[in-house]
XYZ file of C-alpha atoms in Angstrom:
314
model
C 66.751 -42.289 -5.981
C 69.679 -41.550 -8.148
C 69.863 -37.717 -8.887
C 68.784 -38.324 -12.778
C 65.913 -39.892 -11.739
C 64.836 -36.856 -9.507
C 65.290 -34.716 -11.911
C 63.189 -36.453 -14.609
C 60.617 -37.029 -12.355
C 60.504 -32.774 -11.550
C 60.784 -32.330 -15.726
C 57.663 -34.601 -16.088
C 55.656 -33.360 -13.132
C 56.293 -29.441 -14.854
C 55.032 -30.459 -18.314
C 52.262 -30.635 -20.066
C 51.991 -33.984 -19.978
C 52.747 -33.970 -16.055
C 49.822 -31.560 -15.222
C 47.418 -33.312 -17.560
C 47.714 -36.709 -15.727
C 47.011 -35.136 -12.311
C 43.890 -33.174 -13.935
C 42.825 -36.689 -15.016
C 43.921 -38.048 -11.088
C 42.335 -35.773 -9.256
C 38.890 -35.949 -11.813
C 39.150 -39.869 -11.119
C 39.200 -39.174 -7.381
C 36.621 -36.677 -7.188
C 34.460 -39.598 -9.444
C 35.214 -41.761 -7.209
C 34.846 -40.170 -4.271
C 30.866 -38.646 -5.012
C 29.875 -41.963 -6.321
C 29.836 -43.090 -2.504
C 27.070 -42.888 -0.095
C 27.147 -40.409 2.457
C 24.660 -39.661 5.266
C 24.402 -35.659 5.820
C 22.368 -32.660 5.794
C 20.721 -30.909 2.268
C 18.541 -28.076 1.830
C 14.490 -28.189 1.268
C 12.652 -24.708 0.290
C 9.114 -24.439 1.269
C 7.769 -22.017 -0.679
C 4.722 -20.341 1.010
C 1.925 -18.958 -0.686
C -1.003 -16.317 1.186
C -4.471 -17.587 0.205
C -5.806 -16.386 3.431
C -6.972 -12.866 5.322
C -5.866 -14.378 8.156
C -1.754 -14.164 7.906
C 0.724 -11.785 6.424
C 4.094 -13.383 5.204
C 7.064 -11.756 6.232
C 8.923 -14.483 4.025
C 7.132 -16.227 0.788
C 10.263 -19.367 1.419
C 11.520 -21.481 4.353
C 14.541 -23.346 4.032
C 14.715 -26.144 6.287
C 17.752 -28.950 6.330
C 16.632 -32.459 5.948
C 18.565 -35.672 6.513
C 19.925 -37.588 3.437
C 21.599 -40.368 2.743
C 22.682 -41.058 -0.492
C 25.527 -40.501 -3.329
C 27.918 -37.667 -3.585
C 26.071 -36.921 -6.942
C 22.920 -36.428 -5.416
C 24.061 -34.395 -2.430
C 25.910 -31.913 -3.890
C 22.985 -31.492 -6.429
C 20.765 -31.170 -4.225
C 23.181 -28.140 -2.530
C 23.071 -26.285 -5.979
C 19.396 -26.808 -6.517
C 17.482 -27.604 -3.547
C 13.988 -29.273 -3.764
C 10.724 -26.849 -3.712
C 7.585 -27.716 -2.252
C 4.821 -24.892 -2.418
C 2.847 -24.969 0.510
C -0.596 -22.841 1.138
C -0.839 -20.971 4.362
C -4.048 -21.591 5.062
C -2.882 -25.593 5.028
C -0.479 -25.040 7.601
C -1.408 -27.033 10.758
C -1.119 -23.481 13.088
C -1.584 -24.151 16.804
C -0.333 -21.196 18.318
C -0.657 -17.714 16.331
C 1.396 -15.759 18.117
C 4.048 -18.574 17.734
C 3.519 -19.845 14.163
C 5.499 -23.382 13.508
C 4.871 -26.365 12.235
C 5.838 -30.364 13.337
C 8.257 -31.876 10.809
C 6.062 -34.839 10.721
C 3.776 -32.375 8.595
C 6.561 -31.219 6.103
C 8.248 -34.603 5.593
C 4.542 -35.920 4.283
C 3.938 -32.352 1.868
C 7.582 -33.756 0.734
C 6.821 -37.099 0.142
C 3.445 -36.747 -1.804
C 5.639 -34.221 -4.057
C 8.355 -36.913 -4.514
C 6.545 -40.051 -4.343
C 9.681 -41.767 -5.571
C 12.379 -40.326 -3.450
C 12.959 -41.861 0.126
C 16.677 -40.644 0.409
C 15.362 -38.089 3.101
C 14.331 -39.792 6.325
C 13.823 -37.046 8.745
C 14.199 -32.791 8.671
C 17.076 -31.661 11.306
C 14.777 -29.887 13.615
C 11.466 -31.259 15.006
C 9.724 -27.698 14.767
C 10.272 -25.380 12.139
C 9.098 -21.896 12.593
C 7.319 -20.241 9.898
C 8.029 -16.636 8.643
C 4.146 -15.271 9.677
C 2.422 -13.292 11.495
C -1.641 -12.820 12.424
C -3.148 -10.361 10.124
C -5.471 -7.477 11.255
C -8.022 -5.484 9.009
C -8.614 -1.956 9.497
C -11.434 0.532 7.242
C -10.944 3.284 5.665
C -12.708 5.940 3.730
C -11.334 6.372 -0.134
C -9.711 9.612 -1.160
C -8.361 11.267 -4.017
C -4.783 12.440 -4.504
C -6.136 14.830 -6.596
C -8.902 16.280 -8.119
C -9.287 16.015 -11.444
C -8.517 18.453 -14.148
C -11.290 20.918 -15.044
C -11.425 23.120 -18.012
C -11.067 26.761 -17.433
C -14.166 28.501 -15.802
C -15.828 24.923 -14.758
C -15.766 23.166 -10.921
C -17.384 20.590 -9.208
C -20.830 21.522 -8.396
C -21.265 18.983 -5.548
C -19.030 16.675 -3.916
C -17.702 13.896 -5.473
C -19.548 10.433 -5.399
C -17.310 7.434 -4.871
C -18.592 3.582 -5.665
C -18.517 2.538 -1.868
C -18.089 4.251 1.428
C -14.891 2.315 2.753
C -12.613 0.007 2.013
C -10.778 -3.032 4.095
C -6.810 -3.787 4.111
C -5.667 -6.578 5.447
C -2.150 -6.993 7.077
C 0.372 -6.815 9.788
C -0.726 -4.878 12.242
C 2.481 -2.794 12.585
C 2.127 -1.446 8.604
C -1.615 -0.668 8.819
C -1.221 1.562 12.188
C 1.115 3.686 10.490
C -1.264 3.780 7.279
C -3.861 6.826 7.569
C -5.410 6.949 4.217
C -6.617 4.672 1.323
C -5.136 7.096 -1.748
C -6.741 6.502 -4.927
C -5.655 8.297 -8.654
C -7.508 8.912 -11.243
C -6.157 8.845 -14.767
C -4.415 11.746 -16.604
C -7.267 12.799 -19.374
C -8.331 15.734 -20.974
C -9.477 18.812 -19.148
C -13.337 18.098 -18.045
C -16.187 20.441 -18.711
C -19.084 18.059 -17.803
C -20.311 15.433 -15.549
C -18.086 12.531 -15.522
C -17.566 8.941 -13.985
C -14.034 7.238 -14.250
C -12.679 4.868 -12.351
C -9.663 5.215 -10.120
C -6.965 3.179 -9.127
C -4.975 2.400 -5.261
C -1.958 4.192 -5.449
C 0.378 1.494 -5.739
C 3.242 1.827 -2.191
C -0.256 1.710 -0.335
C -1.688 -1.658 -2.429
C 1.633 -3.411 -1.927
C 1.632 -2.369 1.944
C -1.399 -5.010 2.720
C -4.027 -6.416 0.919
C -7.296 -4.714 0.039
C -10.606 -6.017 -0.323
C -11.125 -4.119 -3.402
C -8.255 -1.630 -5.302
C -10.277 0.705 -7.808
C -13.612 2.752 -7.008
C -15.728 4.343 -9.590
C -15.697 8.100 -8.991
C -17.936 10.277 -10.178
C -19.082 14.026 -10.020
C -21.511 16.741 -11.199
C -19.417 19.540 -13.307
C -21.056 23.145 -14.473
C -19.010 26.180 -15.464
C -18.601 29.106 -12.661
C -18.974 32.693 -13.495
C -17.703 35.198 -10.922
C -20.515 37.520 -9.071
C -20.060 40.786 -7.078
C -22.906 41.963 -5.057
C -23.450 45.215 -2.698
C -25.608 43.566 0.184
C -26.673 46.143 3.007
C -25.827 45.532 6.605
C -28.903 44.341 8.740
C -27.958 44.297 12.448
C -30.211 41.842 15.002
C -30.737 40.640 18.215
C -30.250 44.248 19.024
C -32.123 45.301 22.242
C -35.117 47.228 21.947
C -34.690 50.197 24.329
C -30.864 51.101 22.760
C -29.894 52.844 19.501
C -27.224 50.812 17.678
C -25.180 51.622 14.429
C -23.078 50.662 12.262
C -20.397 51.569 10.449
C -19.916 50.547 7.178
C -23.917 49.821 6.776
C -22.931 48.109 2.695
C -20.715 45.272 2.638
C -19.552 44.076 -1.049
C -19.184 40.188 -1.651
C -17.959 37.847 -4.115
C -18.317 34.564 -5.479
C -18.309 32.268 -8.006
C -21.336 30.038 -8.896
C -22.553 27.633 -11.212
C -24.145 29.458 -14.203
C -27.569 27.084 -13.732
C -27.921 28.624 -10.714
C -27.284 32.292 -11.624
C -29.641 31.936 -13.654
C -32.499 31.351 -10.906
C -30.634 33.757 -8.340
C -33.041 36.020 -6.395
C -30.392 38.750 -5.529
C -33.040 40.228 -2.709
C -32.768 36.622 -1.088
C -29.173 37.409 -0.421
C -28.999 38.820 3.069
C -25.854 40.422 5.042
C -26.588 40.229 8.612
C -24.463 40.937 11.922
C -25.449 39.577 15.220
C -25.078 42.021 18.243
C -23.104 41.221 20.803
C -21.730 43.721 22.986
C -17.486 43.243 22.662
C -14.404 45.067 23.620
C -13.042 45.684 20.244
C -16.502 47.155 19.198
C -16.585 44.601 16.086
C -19.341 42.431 14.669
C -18.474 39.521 12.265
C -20.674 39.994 8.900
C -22.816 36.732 7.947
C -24.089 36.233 4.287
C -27.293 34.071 3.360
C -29.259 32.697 0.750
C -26.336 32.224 -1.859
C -27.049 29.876 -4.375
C -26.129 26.759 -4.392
C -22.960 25.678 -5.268
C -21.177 29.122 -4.591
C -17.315 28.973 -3.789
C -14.719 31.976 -3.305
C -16.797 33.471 -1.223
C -15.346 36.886 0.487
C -16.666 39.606 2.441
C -14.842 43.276 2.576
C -14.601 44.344 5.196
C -15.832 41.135 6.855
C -16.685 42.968 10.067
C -18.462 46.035 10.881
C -18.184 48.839 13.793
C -21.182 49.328 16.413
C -22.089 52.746 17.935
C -24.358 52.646 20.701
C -26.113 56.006 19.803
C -27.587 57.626 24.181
């Protein structure tokens, strides 16, 4: 090629011009090229949903290569946006649960009644596809508060509380529910209470999303009075002394206090409130104080001193 012809041929291929007509080459090829057939692998998502007790999904979507043939426009498509089929779990044709899979036979028919009209895929790479899930197990447990709620100065519970049902049942992988101890309910943030109350609480939500529960709220419910504080000075009675020896003790008045619901101060029979300490010869010469006939309800209860000295008196 004569040397002006070169060098035309570099001016052309650096201008504009130049670079525009291999944009519009290589967009002819690449036309071209992808409106061929070609026989090669695409992507199909099987997206899996739990409508069963029975399994836990460690994966809600299964990818599994299928077996095209068709044009370059379709393939690379169907590479950007794969086809989804939604598949239950309890349709899944499980033989083995320990070894969840399913025959390709299966997933090529789910495909085919979801694209009637589509028969570019004839077969899915692999003749068993393993699918992302494992057996469930249930395990009970007894509901339990967080926390209490919120009383008003002066008021408590008078009883314990009352929940809706006794237990409740998760159901999950068997790994997660061993290491779960306790079904943790809360109850909503409200006012201070000063009476009896029912309000419904709610699964704390890491321990709902760690399985799934038969039931997540429980009606809660509880008997509320206001407490008033009580100091008594209860004398000492010693038994189960023996008859032929002369015991002491030392202090013979005990003081106790408490706090009690004022509905049943008002019915307290302070003589019915007995300090008692059961002989028992021991080496440090102490007996532990007992205190009956409190009313019900009663709470801070302390005893000072809560034992007394013996003297055996020859």
């Amino acid at each position: 090629m004569p040397k002006r012809q070169r060098t035309s041929a570099k001016k052309f291929v650096g201008s504009k011009q130049g670079i525009l007509f291999l944009v519009f080459a290589a967009i002819i090829w690449t036309l071209s090229a992808l409106s061929e057939n070609y026989t090669t692998t695409v992507p199909v998502q099987f997206k899996l949903q739990a409508d069963s007790n029975n399994f836990v999904l460690s994966s809600t979507r299964v990818e599994v290569p299928a077996r095209v043939t068709s044009s370059g426009f379709s393939i690379l498509y169907r590479r950007i946006f794969p086809r989804k089929i939604q598949l239950l779990v309890s349709e899944l044709p499980i033989k083995d649960v320990n070894k969840p899979s399913v025959q390709s036979d299966f997933l090529l028919n789910k495909y085919n009644e979801v694209y009637s009209n589509s028969s570019q895929i004839s077969r899915f790479v692999s003749n068993v596809i393993s699918v992302p899930i494992t057996p469930a197990v249930q395990k009970k447990f007894t509901p339990t508060l967080s926390a209490l709620p919120q009383f008003e100065d002066g008021y408590q519970l008078i009883s314990p509380l009352s929940f809706s049902v006794d237990t409740i049942t998760a159901f999950g992988s068997k790994v997660i529910l061993e290491k779960l101890d306790q079904a943790i309910f809360e109850l909503p943030s409200d006012k201070p209470i000063r009476e009896n109350f029912s309000m419904v609480a709610t699964l704390v939500d890491s321990i709902a999303q760690s399985a799934n529960w038969d039931i997540t709220s429980v009606e809660v419910s509880g008997n509320v009075d206001r407490y008033s504080d009580v100091s008594l000075l209860l004398p000492v009675s010693l038994i189960n002394a023996p008859e032929d020896m002369h015991v002491t003790l030392s202090p013979k008045v005990i003081e106790i206090k408490f706090a009690a619901p004022l509905s049943s101060l008002r019915s307290l029979d302070e003589s019915a409130v007995k300090a008692t300490a059961f002989f028992d010869k021991t080496t440090s010469g102490q007996l532990s104080v007992r205190v009956t006939g409190l009313p019900t309800g009663a709470k801070k209860q302390s005893i000072m001193p809560p034992t007394v000295s013996y003297f055996i008196i020859e």
